[in-house]
Amino acid sequence: MRTGGGGGEQQALLRQILGWRVAASIAWSVLLLPLCTAVFISISSIDLFHPIQWISNSFNDWYTSYVIFCILLMSVVILIISIFNVEFYAVVPSIPCSRLALLGKIIHPRQVIHSVVHAIMGMLVAWCAAVMTKGKFQFLALPCTASESLDGAVQHMCLNEYHLFLLLSGAFMGYNYSLLYLVNNMNYLPFPVIQQYKYLRFRRSLPLLVKRSCVESLYFVRNVCVAYYFFGYIPRAWISTTMDLNTDSKLHPLDTLTGLLDLSLLYHTWLCGIFLLITWHIAWLLFKIYATEAHHFPVQPTFAEETDQCLPKILNSNPPLLIKFLALQDLMLLSQYSPARRQEVFSLSQPGGHPHNWTAISKECLNLLSDLTQKLIMQQEAAATNGRVKQLSAGELGRSLSSSAAVTEEIAFQTQRSNVVSKTHMPSLVKSSLLPLKALSTSDLGSSFGSPFSSPPLNHKAGILDLNSPWHGSVQSPHVMRRGPKLWTSGSDQQMNGSHPASFPVISVARIGSEAIQPSFIYTWLQNKQEQVRNFLSKRVLIMYFFSKHPEASIQAVFSDTQMHIWALEGLSRLVAASFTEDRFGVVQTTLPAILNTLLTLQEVVDKHFKLPHASSKPPRISGSLMDTSYKTLRFALRASLKTAIYRITTTFGEHLNAVQVSPEHKKRLQQFLEFKE
C-alpha cells in the first residue's frame, strides 16, 4: 500500500508523474483486449478437422454485436482492476513474519474489499467468456428437454448448470487471484536493475505471463471442481428457487464425478481462466513497467517555481515513497552516466559560493545509511537476546537501579581521580552508532527503562550501554566477537584475564536510580500473570503454529526497503570517485571523512549480520518467474554494493586516503581495502 508523507506540492508532483503513467498503462491494456478476445474466440471454437470452416466462423464471430458488447464490458473491468493496482501498489514489500500476521492481512478490511471486487469482476469476465463461447454455455436458462408438466403445451425453463459453473468458476478465480496478489506481493513495484525500453521489458515478460496463466488456471480448475463437488448444490438450489427454474432430469448434475468429468466443461473452464488471468496480468504488468520507468529530476531549477521539483529538494523532504525511490534511482543514474549533471552537483551557488547541491545530496545519503546501520544494530541486539527481556520484580528493579547508581558513582569517582578517559576502549561501531542518535526526553528514558516491553535496542536508543550486548566490544575482526568489560570485576576474573578494568565513557544513571518509583503490587501481579499466560500459550502447538515467527521472513522484513540504500550507496560512491577528476572546487573533500566512516561502520554491521545464527550466507536461487522475488535477496545485493562502493573509492583515491582523518580502527579496515584483502 502507498506510504510516505509529503505536503501538497509533493502530492501534486506524484499525481503529475504517476498520472500519465497510469493512463498510458490502462490505454495499452484496453487496446490489447480485442486481440486477446480474438485469440480466445478462435481457440474456444477450435476444429482441427475443418480448419477452413473454423477460421471462417471465427472471423464472423469477431464482429458480432455480443462480442463488441463483451469487449466494452471487459474494458470497464480492466479499468477497475487498474484502479485497484494503483491504490494498492507499494515500493516496499509487506512481508508477514508469522502465519498470524498473514491471516491478519487476509482479513483486513481493505483486502476484503479487494477480494470481493475481484470476485465480482471475475464473474463478469466468466459471463463474457460463456457468451462468446456460445453453445451450451451461452445462457443461464434453457428449455427443458423433457417437460414434467401434464400440459405439454407449456414449455418449462430449466437451469443451465454449465453456465452457472462458469460463472462460479470466474468468481472463484477472481477471489484466488486477489489472495495470490496479497501472498505473492504482486503489489510490490520492483525497479529494474538494467534500464530497458518499455516494449523490450513487456516482450521479455510476455512468455512468462502466458505460461503462468496457463499453469495457474489448471490449479484453479482443480480447486473449482473440488469445491463444486462438495458445495455446488447450494448455489444451484438458490438460483433455481430464486429464478423459478426447474432441474433437467435428463442431464447429470455437475456436483457428481460423472458431471465433472466432462472434458468439454473442463476445457472451456480452463480457457476462461486463462483469458481472465492473461488480461488481468497484462494490466498489472504494464502498470509495473510504466510506474518504475526512470524519471529525470533537475539538479538545479531553471525557473523559480521548479525549486520543489529539484533532486536535492526532493531528497531532503518527505515525499511519497515512489517519488523518493525515483529520485534515488535518478541519483544513481546521473552519477554513472551524466557528466554534465555531475558538474551541477559539484557546482557552487551564486552568489555566496556554497555547495548547496552536494551538501543536500550527501546529507540525505548519509542519513539513509546511518538509519540502516541503527536498524541493523537494533535487529541484531534483539536476535542476541532472542527477542526477550527478563522481567524484573519491584524489589529487583529497585535494587538494580540503586546498585547501578552506586557503581556508576564509584566509576565516575575513579575516572575523575585518574582524569584520563580513553576513547580507544570504546569500539568504533558503538561510538558511531551512538553519535547520530537524538537525545530523548526524561519521560522517554524513564518509560523505556521501566517498561516491561523494553529491550536492549531501546536501551541503546536511550543512551544506556547494555554491557551484555554482543555489540559492546571490539568488532574490528569479522571472525572474533569480544565481550566488553564489566562494571565490576572480581579478583579471580582479573587473575584469569590478566588485565585491569578498562575505563570508558559512562553515562550516569544515578539520578534515574534516585528518582525511580517503586512499581506497585498490582503492576507486579499483572506482569507475573502476563508471564504465566505467555508460558502457558507457548506450550500449545496450535498457538505456536500461528504465533511463531519465521526467521527468514523476519530477516527479509528488515531489509525490505534496502533498494533505496543500495542506490544511495552507488550514487554517493560514484560521485565521490568522479570528484577525483571532476570536482574543481573540492566540495567533496570536506565530507569524505564522514562518508568513509559511515561506509566502514555499515560494513562492520553488515558483516556482523551475516554471522547471526539464522542468517544465510548464500542467496537463494531465483528461477525466471513472472512474480518478482528480488526483495528476498536484497541483503546480499546490499553487501555486494557496499563492498563495491568502498573499493570504488579506494581504487580511485589510492594512497591519498591515508591523509583522511578517520578512527584508527577504520584506518586499519581501509588499509585492507587498499591492499585488496577484503
PDB file of N, CA, C and O in Angstrom, residues 191 252 255 334 422 477 623 653 673:
ATOM      1  N   PHE A 191      12.043  -2.211  -9.138  1.00  0.00           N
ATOM      2  CA  PHE A 191      12.694  -1.362 -10.127  1.00  0.00           C
ATOM      3  C   PHE A 191      13.751  -2.166 -10.875  1.00  0.00           C
ATOM      4  O   PHE A 191      14.514  -2.916 -10.254  1.00  0.00           O
ATOM      5  N   HIS A 252     -26.910 -34.984 -16.241  1.00  0.00           N
ATOM      6  CA  HIS A 252     -26.251 -35.317 -14.984  1.00  0.00           C
ATOM      7  C   HIS A 252     -25.929 -34.030 -14.227  1.00  0.00           C
ATOM      8  O   HIS A 252     -25.420 -33.071 -14.814  1.00  0.00           O
ATOM      9  N   ASP A 255     -22.366 -31.682  -9.726  1.00  0.00           N
ATOM     10  CA  ASP A 255     -21.711 -31.933  -8.446  1.00  0.00           C
ATOM     11  C   ASP A 255     -21.509 -33.424  -8.208  1.00  0.00           C
ATOM     12  O   ASP A 255     -21.487 -33.893  -7.063  1.00  0.00           O
ATOM     13  N   LEU A 334      22.507   9.421 -12.761  1.00  0.00           N
ATOM     14  CA  LEU A 334      23.305  10.604 -13.118  1.00  0.00           C
ATOM     15  C   LEU A 334      24.747  10.461 -12.655  1.00  0.00           C
ATOM     16  O   LEU A 334      25.683  10.942 -13.305  1.00  0.00           O
ATOM     17  N   SER A 422      39.951   7.144  28.226  1.00  0.00           N
ATOM     18  CA  SER A 422      40.491   6.568  26.983  1.00  0.00           C
ATOM     19  C   SER A 422      39.358   6.241  26.044  1.00  0.00           C
ATOM     20  O   SER A 422      38.505   5.425  26.345  1.00  0.00           O
ATOM     21  N   SER A 477      37.575  -7.345  14.084  1.00  0.00           N
ATOM     22  CA  SER A 477      37.796  -8.588  13.354  1.00  0.00           C
ATOM     23  C   SER A 477      36.459  -9.183  12.981  1.00  0.00           C
ATOM     24  O   SER A 477      35.577  -9.333  13.821  1.00  0.00           O
ATOM     25  N   SER A 623      14.612 -18.685  -9.854  1.00  0.00           N
ATOM     26  CA  SER A 623      14.383 -19.040 -11.249  1.00  0.00           C
ATOM     27  C   SER A 623      13.558 -17.963 -11.934  1.00  0.00           C
ATOM     28  O   SER A 623      12.885 -17.163 -11.283  1.00  0.00           O
ATOM     29  N   PHE A 653      41.123   6.880  -5.214  1.00  0.00           N
ATOM     30  CA  PHE A 653      41.977   7.789  -4.453  1.00  0.00           C
ATOM     31  C   PHE A 653      43.316   7.167  -4.075  1.00  0.00           C
ATOM     32  O   PHE A 653      44.298   7.884  -3.904  1.00  0.00           O
ATOM     33  N   PHE A 673      41.224  -2.618   2.416  1.00  0.00           N
ATOM     34  CA  PHE A 673      40.625  -2.376   1.102  1.00  0.00           C
ATOM     35  C   PHE A 673      41.678  -1.868   0.115  1.00  0.00           C
ATOM     36  O   PHE A 673      41.652  -2.234  -1.066  1.00  0.00           O
TER      37      PHE A 673
END
